[in-house]
Tab-separated table of C-alpha atoms in Angstrom:
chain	number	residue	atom	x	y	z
D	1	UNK	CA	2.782	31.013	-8.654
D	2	UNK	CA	1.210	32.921	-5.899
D	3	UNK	CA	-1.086	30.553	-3.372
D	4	UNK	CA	-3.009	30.456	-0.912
D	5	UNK	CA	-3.151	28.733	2.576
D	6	UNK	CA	-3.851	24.795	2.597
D	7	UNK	CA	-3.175	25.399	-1.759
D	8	UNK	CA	-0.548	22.954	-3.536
D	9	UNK	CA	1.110	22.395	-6.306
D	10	UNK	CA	3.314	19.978	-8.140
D	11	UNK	CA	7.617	19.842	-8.035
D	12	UNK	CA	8.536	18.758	-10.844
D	13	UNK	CA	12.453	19.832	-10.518
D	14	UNK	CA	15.282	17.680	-9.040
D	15	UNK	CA	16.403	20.116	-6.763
D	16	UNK	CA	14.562	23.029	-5.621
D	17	UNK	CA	15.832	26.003	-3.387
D	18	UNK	CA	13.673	27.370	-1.129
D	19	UNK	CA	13.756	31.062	-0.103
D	20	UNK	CA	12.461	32.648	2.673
D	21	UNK	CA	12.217	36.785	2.495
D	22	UNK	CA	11.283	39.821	4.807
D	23	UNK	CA	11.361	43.459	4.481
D	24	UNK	CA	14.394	44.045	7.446
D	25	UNK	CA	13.093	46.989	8.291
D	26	UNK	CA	14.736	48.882	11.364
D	27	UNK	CA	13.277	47.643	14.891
D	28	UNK	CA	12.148	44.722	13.093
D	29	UNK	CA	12.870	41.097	14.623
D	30	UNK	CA	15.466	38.959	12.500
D	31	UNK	CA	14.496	35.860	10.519
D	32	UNK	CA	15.813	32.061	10.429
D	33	UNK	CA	14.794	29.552	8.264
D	34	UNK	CA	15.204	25.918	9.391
D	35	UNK	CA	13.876	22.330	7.268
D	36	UNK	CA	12.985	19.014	9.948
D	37	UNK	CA	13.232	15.705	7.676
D	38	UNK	CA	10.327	14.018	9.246
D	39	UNK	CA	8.346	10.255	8.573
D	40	UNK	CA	4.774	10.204	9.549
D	41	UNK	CA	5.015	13.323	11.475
D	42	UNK	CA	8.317	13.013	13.482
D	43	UNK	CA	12.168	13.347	13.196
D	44	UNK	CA	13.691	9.891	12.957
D	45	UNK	CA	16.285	11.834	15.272
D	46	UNK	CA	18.282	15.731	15.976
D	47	UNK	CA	19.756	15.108	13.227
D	48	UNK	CA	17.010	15.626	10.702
D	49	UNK	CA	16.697	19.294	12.137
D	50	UNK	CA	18.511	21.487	9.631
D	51	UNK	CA	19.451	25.179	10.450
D	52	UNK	CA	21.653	27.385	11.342
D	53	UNK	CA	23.644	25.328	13.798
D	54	UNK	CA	23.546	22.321	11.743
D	55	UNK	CA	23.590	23.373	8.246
D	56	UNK	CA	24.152	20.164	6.412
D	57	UNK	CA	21.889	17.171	6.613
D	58	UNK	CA	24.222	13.433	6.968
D	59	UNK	CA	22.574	12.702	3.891
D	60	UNK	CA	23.702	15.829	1.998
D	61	UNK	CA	20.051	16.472	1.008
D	62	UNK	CA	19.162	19.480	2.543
D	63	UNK	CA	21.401	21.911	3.506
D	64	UNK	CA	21.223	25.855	4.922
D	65	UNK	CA	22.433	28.623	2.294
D	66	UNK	CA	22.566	31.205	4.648
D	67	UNK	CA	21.200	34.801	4.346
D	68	UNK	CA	21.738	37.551	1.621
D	69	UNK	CA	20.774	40.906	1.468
D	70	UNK	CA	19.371	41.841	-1.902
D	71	UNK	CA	18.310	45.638	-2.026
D	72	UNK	CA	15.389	45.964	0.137
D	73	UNK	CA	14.883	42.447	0.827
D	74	UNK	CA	16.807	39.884	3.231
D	75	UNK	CA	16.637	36.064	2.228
D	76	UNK	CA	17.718	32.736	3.954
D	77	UNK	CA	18.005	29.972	1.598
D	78	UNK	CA	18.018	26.277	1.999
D	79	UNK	CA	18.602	24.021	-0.565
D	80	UNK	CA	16.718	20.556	-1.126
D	81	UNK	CA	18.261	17.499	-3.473
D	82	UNK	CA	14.788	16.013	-3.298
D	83	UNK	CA	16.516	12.918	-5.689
D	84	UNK	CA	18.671	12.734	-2.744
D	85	UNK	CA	16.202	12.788	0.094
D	86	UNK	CA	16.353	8.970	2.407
D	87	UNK	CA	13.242	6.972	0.822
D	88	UNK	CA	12.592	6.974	4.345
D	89	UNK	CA	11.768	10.519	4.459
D	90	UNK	CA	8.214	11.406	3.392
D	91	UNK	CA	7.813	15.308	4.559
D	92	UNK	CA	10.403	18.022	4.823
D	93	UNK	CA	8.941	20.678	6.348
D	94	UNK	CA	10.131	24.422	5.824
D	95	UNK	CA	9.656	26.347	8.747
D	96	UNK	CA	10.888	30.468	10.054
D	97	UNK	CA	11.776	31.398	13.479
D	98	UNK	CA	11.527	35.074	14.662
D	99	UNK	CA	14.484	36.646	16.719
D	100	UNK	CA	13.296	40.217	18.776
D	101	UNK	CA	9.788	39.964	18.732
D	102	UNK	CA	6.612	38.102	16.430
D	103	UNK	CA	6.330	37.589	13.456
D	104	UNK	CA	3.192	40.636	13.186
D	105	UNK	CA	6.541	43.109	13.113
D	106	UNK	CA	8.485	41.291	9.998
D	107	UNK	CA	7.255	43.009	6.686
D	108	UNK	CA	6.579	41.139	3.589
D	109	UNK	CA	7.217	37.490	4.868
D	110	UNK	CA	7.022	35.270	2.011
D	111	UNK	CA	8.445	31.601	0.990
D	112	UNK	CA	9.193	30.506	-2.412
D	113	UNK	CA	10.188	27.348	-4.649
D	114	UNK	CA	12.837	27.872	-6.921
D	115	UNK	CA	14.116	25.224	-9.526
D	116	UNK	CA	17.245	24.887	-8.323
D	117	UNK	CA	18.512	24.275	-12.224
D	118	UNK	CA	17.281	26.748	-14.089
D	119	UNK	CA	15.736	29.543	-11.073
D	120	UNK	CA	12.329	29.368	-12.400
D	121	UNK	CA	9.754	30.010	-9.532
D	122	UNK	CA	7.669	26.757	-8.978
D	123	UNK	CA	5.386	28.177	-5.629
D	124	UNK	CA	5.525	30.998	-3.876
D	125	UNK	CA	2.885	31.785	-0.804
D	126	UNK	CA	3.272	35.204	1.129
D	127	UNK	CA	2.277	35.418	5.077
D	128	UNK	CA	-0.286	37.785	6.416
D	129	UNK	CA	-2.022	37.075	9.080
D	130	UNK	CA	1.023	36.509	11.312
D	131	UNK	CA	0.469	38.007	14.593
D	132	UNK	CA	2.697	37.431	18.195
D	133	UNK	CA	3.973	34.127	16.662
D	134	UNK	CA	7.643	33.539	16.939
D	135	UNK	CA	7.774	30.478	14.838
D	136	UNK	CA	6.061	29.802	11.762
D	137	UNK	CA	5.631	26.185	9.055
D	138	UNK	CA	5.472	28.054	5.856
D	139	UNK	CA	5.380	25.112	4.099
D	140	UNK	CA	6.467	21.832	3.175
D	141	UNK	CA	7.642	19.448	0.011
D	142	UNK	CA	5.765	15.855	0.610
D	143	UNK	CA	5.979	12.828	-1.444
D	144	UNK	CA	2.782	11.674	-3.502
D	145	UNK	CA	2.317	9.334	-5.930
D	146	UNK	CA	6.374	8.864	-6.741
D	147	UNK	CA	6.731	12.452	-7.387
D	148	UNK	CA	7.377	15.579	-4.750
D	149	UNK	CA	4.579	18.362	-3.880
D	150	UNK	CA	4.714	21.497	-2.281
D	151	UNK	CA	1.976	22.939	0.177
D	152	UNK	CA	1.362	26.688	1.754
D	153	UNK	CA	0.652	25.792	5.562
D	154	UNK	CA	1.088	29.051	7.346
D	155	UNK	CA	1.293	27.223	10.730
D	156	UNK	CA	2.334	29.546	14.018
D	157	UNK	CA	3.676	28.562	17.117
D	158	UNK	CA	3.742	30.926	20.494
D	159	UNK	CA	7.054	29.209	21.716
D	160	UNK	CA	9.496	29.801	19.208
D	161	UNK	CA	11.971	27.806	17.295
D	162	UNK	CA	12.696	25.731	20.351
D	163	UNK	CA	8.528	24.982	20.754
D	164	UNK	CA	8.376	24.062	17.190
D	165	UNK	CA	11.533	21.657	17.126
D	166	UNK	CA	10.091	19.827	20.191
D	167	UNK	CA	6.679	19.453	18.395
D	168	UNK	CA	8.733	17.297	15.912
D	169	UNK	CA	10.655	15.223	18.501
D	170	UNK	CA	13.800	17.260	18.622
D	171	UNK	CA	15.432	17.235	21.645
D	172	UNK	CA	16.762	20.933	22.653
D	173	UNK	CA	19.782	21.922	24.433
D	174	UNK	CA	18.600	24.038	27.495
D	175	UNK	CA	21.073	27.183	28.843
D	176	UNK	CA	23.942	28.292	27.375
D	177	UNK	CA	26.930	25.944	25.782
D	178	UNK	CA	29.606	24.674	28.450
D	179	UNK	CA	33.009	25.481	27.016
D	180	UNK	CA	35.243	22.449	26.224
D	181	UNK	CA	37.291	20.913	29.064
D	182	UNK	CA	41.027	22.030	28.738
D	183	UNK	CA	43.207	19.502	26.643
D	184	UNK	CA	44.778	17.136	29.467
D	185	UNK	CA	48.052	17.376	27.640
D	186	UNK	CA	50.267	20.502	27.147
D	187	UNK	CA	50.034	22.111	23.518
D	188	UNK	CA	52.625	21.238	21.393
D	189	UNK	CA	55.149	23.920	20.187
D	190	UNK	CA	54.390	25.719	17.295
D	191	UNK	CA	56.934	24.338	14.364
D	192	UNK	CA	55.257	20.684	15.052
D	193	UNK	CA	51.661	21.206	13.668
D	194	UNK	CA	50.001	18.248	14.541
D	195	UNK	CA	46.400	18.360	14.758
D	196	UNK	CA	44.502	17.597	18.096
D	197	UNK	CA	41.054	15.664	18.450
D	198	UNK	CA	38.383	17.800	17.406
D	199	UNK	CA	38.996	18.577	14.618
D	200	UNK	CA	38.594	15.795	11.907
D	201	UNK	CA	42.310	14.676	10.963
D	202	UNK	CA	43.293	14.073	7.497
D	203	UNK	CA	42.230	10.909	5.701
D	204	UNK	CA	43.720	7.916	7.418
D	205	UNK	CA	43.625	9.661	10.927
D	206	UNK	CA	40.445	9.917	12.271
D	207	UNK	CA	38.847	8.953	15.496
D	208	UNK	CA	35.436	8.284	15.926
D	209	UNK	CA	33.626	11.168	16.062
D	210	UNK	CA	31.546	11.582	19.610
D	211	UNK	CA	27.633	11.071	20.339
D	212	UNK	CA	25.718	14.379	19.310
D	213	UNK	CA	24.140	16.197	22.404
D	214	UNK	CA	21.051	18.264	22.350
D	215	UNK	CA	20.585	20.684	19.552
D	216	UNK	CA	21.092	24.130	20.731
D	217	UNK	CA	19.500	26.743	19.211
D	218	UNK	CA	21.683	29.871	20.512
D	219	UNK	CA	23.142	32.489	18.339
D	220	UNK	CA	24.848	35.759	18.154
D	221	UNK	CA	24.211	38.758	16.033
D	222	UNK	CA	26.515	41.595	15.794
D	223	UNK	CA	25.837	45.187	15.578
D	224	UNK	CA	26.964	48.797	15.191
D	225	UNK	CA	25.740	49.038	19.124
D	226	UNK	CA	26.578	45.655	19.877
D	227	UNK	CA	29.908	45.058	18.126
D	228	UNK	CA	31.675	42.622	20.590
D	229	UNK	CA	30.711	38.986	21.502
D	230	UNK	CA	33.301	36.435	23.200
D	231	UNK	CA	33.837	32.793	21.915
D	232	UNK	CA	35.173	31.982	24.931
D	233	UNK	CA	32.006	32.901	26.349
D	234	UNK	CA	29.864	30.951	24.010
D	235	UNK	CA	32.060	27.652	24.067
D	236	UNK	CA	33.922	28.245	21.093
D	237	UNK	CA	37.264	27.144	22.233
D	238	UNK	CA	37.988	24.298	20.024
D	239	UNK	CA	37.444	22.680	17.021
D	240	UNK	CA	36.700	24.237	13.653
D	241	UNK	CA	35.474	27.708	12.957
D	242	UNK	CA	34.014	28.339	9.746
D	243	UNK	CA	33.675	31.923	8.463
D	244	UNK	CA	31.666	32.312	5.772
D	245	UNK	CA	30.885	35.600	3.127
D	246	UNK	CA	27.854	35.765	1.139
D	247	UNK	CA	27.290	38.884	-0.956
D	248	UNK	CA	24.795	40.094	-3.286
D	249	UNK	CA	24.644	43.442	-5.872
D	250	UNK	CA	21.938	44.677	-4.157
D	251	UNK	CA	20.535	47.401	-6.330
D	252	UNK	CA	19.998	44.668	-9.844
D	253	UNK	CA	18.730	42.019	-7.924
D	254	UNK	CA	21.665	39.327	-9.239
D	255	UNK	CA	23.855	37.941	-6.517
D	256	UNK	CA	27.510	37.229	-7.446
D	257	UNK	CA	28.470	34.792	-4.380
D	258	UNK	CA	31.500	32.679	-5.774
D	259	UNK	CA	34.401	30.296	-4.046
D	260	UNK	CA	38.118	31.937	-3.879
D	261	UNK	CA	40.602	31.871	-6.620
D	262	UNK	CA	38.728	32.128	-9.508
D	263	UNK	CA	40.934	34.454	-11.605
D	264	UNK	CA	44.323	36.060	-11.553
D	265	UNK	CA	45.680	38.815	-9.890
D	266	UNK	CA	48.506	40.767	-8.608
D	267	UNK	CA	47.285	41.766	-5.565
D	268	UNK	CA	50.357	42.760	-4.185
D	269	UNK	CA	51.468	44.998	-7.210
D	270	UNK	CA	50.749	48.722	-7.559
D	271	UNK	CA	47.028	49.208	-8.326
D	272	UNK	CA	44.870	51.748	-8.670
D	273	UNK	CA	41.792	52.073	-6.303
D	274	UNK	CA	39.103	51.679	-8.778
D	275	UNK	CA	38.511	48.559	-10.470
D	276	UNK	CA	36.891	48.768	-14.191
D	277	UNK	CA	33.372	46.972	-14.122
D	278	UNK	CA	33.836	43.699	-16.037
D	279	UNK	CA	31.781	40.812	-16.330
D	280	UNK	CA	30.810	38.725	-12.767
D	281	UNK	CA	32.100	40.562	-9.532
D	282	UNK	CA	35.515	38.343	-8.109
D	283	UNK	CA	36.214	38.334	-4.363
D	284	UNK	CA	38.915	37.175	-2.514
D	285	UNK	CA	38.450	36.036	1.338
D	286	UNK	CA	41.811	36.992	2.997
D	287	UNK	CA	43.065	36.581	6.556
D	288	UNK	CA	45.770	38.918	8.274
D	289	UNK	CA	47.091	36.306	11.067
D	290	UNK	CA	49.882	37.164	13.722
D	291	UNK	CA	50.851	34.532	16.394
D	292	UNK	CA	51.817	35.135	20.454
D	293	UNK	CA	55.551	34.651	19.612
D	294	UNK	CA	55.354	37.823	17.425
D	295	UNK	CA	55.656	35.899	13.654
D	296	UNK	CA	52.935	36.897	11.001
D	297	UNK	CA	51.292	36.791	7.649
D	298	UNK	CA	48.652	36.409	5.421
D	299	UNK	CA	46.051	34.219	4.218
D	300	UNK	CA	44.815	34.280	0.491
D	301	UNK	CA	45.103	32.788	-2.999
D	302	UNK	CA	48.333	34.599	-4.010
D	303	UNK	CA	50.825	32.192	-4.938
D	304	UNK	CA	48.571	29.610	-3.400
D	305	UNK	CA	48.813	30.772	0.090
D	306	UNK	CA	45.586	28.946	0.861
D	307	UNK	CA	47.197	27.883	4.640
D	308	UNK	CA	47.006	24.859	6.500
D	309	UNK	CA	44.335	23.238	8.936
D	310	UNK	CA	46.464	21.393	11.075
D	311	UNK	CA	49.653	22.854	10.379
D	312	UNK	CA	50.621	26.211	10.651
D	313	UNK	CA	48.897	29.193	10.304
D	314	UNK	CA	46.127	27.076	11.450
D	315	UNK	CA	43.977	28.624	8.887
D	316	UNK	CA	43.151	27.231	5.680
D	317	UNK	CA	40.615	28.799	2.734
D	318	UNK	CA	38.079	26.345	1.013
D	319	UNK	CA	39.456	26.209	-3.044
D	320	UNK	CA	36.735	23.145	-3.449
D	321	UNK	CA	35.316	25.141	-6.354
D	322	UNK	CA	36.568	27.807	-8.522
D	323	UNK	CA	33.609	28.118	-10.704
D	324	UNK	CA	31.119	30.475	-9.064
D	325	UNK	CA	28.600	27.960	-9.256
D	326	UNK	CA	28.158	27.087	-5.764
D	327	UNK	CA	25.609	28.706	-3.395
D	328	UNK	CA	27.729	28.511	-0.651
D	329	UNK	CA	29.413	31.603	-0.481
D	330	UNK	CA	32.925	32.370	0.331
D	331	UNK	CA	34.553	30.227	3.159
D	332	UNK	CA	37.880	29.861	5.470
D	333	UNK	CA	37.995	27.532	8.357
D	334	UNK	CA	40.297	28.488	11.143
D	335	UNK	CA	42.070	25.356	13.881
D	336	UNK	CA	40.218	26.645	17.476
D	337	UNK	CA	42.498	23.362	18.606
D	338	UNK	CA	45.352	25.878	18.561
D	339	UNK	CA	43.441	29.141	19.819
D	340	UNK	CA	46.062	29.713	22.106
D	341	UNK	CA	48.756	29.950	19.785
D	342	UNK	CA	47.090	33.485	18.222
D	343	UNK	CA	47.718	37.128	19.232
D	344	UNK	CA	44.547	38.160	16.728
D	345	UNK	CA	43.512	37.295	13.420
D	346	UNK	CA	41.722	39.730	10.928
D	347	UNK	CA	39.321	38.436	8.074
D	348	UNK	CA	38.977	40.607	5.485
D	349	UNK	CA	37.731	40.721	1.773
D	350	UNK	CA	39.351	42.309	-1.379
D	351	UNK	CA	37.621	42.831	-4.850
D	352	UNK	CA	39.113	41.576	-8.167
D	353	UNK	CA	36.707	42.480	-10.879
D	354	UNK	CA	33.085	43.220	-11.670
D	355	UNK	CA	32.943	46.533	-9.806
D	356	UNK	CA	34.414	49.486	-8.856
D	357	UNK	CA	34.154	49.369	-5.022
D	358	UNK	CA	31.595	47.738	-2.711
D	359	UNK	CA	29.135	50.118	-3.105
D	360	UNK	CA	25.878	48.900	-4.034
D	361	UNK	CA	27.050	45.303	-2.889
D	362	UNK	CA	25.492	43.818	-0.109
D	363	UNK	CA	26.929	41.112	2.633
D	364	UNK	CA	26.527	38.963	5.477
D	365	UNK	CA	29.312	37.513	7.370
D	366	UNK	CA	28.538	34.078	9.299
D	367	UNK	CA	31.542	32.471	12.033
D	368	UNK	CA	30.232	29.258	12.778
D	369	UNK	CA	32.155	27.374	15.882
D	370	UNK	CA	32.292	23.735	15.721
D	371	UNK	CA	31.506	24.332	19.699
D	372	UNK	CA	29.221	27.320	20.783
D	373	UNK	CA	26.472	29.511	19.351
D	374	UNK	CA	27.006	31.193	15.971
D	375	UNK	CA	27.850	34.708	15.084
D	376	UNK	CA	26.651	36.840	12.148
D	377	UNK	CA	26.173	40.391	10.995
D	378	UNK	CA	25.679	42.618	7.808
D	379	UNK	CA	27.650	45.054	6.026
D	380	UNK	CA	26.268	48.743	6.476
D	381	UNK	CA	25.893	50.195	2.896
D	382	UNK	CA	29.627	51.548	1.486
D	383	UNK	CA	29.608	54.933	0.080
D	384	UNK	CA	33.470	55.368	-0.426
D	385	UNK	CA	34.972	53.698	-3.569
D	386	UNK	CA	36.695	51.108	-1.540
D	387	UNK	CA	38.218	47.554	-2.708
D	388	UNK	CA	39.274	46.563	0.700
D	389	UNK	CA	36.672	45.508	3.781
D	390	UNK	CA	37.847	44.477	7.109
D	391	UNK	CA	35.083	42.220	8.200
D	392	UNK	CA	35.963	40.778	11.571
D	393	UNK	CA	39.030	40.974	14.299
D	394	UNK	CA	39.595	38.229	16.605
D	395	UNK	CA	42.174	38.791	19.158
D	396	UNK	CA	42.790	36.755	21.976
D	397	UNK	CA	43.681	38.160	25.639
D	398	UNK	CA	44.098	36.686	28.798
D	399	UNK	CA	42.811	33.541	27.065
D	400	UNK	CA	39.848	35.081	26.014
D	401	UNK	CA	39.045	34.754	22.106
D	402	UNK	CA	37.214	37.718	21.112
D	403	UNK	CA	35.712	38.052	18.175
D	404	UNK	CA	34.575	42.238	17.075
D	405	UNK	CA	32.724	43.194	14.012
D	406	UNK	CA	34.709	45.937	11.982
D	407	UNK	CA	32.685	46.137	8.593
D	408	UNK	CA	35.442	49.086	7.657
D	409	UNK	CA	35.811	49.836	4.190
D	410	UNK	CA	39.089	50.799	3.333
D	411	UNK	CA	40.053	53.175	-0.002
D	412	UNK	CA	43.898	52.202	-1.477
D	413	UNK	CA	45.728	54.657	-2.303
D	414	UNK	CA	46.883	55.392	-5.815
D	415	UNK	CA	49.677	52.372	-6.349
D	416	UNK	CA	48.874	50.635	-2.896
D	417	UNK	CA	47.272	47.047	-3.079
D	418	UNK	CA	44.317	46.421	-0.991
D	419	UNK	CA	46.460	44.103	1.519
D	420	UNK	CA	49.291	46.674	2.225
D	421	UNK	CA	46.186	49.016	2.546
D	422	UNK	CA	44.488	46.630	5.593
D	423	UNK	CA	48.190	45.771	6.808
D	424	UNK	CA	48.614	49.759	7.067
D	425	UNK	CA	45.441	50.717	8.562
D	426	UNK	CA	45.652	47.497	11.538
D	427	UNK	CA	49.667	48.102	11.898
D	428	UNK	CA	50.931	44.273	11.091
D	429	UNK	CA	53.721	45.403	9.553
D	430	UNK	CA	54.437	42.791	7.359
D	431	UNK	CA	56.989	43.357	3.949
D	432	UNK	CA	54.785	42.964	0.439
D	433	UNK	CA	56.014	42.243	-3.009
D	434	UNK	CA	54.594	41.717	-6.198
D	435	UNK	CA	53.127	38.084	-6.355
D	436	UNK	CA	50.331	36.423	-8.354
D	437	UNK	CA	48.545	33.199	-8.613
């Protein structure tokens, strides 16, 4: 249902996801979409700002999706449990920000309501009159009468995201993040695997966590001319470090985004290049790790090498949910507690089933820092039939964690699985046998 400015319209769904599109045309600015939790007009505090540095509202409400390519058409999706929204709560409002310029240079800016359940479109209102803004209320879902609304606002604001948070009462981080002090005690040596303060223990060990600070609305985006950004730099030096895939067949429209270990495979068998097409496409998130004292391996969900958070490798994949259902992409979290401890680390992705290659797929990688601004890029278009992407190397010198976007696609030879192809073409060296989950 296409509307106009100032128009609304019933919710009648639970849960609705809410989608906010461009055109990404080249030279055009990037997009973020962001949802503030607000009673009679304000934030009750930071927290009710949800976006990419703070994905997940405490409530569990509203959370961030992240962004998707889908052919010619980038998305960022948040999702809204509107059964699950504080009575408190009485307006979220669903608001863009503009990265690179206004909002007049993003093509075919539009916002829609989706029933989460069953993906039926519930509102949808396209923006275009947008000028110089750099920060825009699209909308927002308000209570009424014991049921939910939506209405098209098509609000603009001169001073970005920041100017539009502080309208709402959120307090914003000025400058860059400060890296974490150094731990006052030495590290521990590496057989011990004892995890350090900040990251969340396991049950039974936790420590109250500390006072937020200021949001801060930094990020990072990677590109072909702009490959290299460091974490050291940015204040990620500690904590967790959540990288997350999202991918999406670009050319029919469907996105086939799904958790690890869904189905089984011998990945480390003899295997042709090309996959038959069959049924939902079936990635596997995989990370090549090798530590300062020279030992090595691999990440992934061969015979449940899933890792450890707090134990060596330091790098664990999330197995939460093996159905495909959730919106949430493809995740591994990796210890920053024990940074120190790496040589370099490379995250890469290998196809199961569903397609051929990558080609005609369509991805965004996200590596969010517990500490420090986030980083994200997309996957140029693959024309090779390859079942192997290298997404991302992090290496570590002179105490400097360095993360570099690689987004190399990677063809297996006849007979060659698609990790001994990434362990060959990055030299780790490590000895492969047939395994399987």
């Amino acid at each position: 249902m296409s509307m106009l400015k100032g128009g609304n319209v019933p919710v009648p769904a639970p849960a609705v996801r809410v989608e906010l599109g461009w055109q990404p045309v080249p030279g055009a600015p990037d997009v973020d979409a962001s949802a503030l939790l607000l009673l009679s007009g304000r934030v009750r505090d930071d927290a009710d700002f949800v976006f990419y540095n703070q994905p997940v509202h405490a409530s569990g409400a509203v959370r961030h999706e992240g962004k998707r390519p889908t052919g010619g058409t980038m998305t960022d999706t948040l999702h809204v449990d509107l059964g699950a929204v504080e009575p408190a709560v009485d307006t979220v409002v669903l608001a863009a920000s503009a990265d690179g310029g206004g909002f007049g240079g993003v093509p075919g800016l539009y916002v829609r309501v989706l029933d989460a359940g069953s993906g039926a479109e519930l509102a949808r209102f396209d923006s275009r009159d947008a000028t110089t803004e750099t920060a825009f209320v699209l909308g927002e879902l308000y209570r009424r009468q014991g049921g939910w609304k939506f209405r098209a606002v098509g609000q603009g604001y001169a001073t970005g995201l920041a100017g539009l948070a502080t309208d709402f009462g959120i307090s914003v981080a000025d400058g860059p993040p400060a890296a974490p002090a150094p731990p006052a005690a030495p590290v521990p040596p590496l057989p011990s695997g004892q995890p350090v303060a900040s990251i969340p223990p396991p049950p039974g060990h936790g420590a109250p966590a500390p006072a937020p600070g200021p949001v801060r609305l930094t990020k990072v985006t990677l590109t072909k001319d702009a490959p290299v950004v460091s974490l050291t730099k940015q204040g990620g030096t500690s904590g967790a470090m959540r990288v997350n895939l999202n991918w999406s067949a670009g050319g029919a429209g469907k996105r086939f985004t799904k958790k690890l270990g869904r189905k089984a495979m011998e990945a480390l068998g003899a295997r042709g290049a090309l996959l038959p097409p069959s049924g939902d496409l079936d990635l596997d998130l995989c990370a090549l790790y090798e530590f300062t004292d020279g030992s090595a391996g691999v990440v992934h969900p061969i015979a449940n090498a899933f890792g450890d958070l707090y134990a060596p490798p330091y790098i664990q994949l999330d197995r939460d949910d093996r159905t495909g259902a959730v919106a949430t992409g493809e995740n591994l979290t990796i210890n920053l507690d024990h940074q120190a401890r790496f040589r370099r680390i490379l995250i890469f992705v290998t196809i199961y089933s569903g397609a051929r290659s990558f080609e005609g797929l369509d991805a965004t990688v996200t590596l969010q820092p517990q500490h420090g601004a986030p980083v994200e890029f997309t996957l140029d278009a693959c024309t090779v039939p390859a079942t192997v992407c290298a997404l991302a190397l992090i290496t570590n010198t002179g105490g400097e964690l360095v993360v570099q976007r690689e987004a190399r696609y990677l063809v297996p030879a006849p007979g060659v699985s698609a990790q001994r192809t990434v362990d060959h073409a990055y030299g780790w060296g490590l000895n492969w046998s047939p395994a399987g989950k």
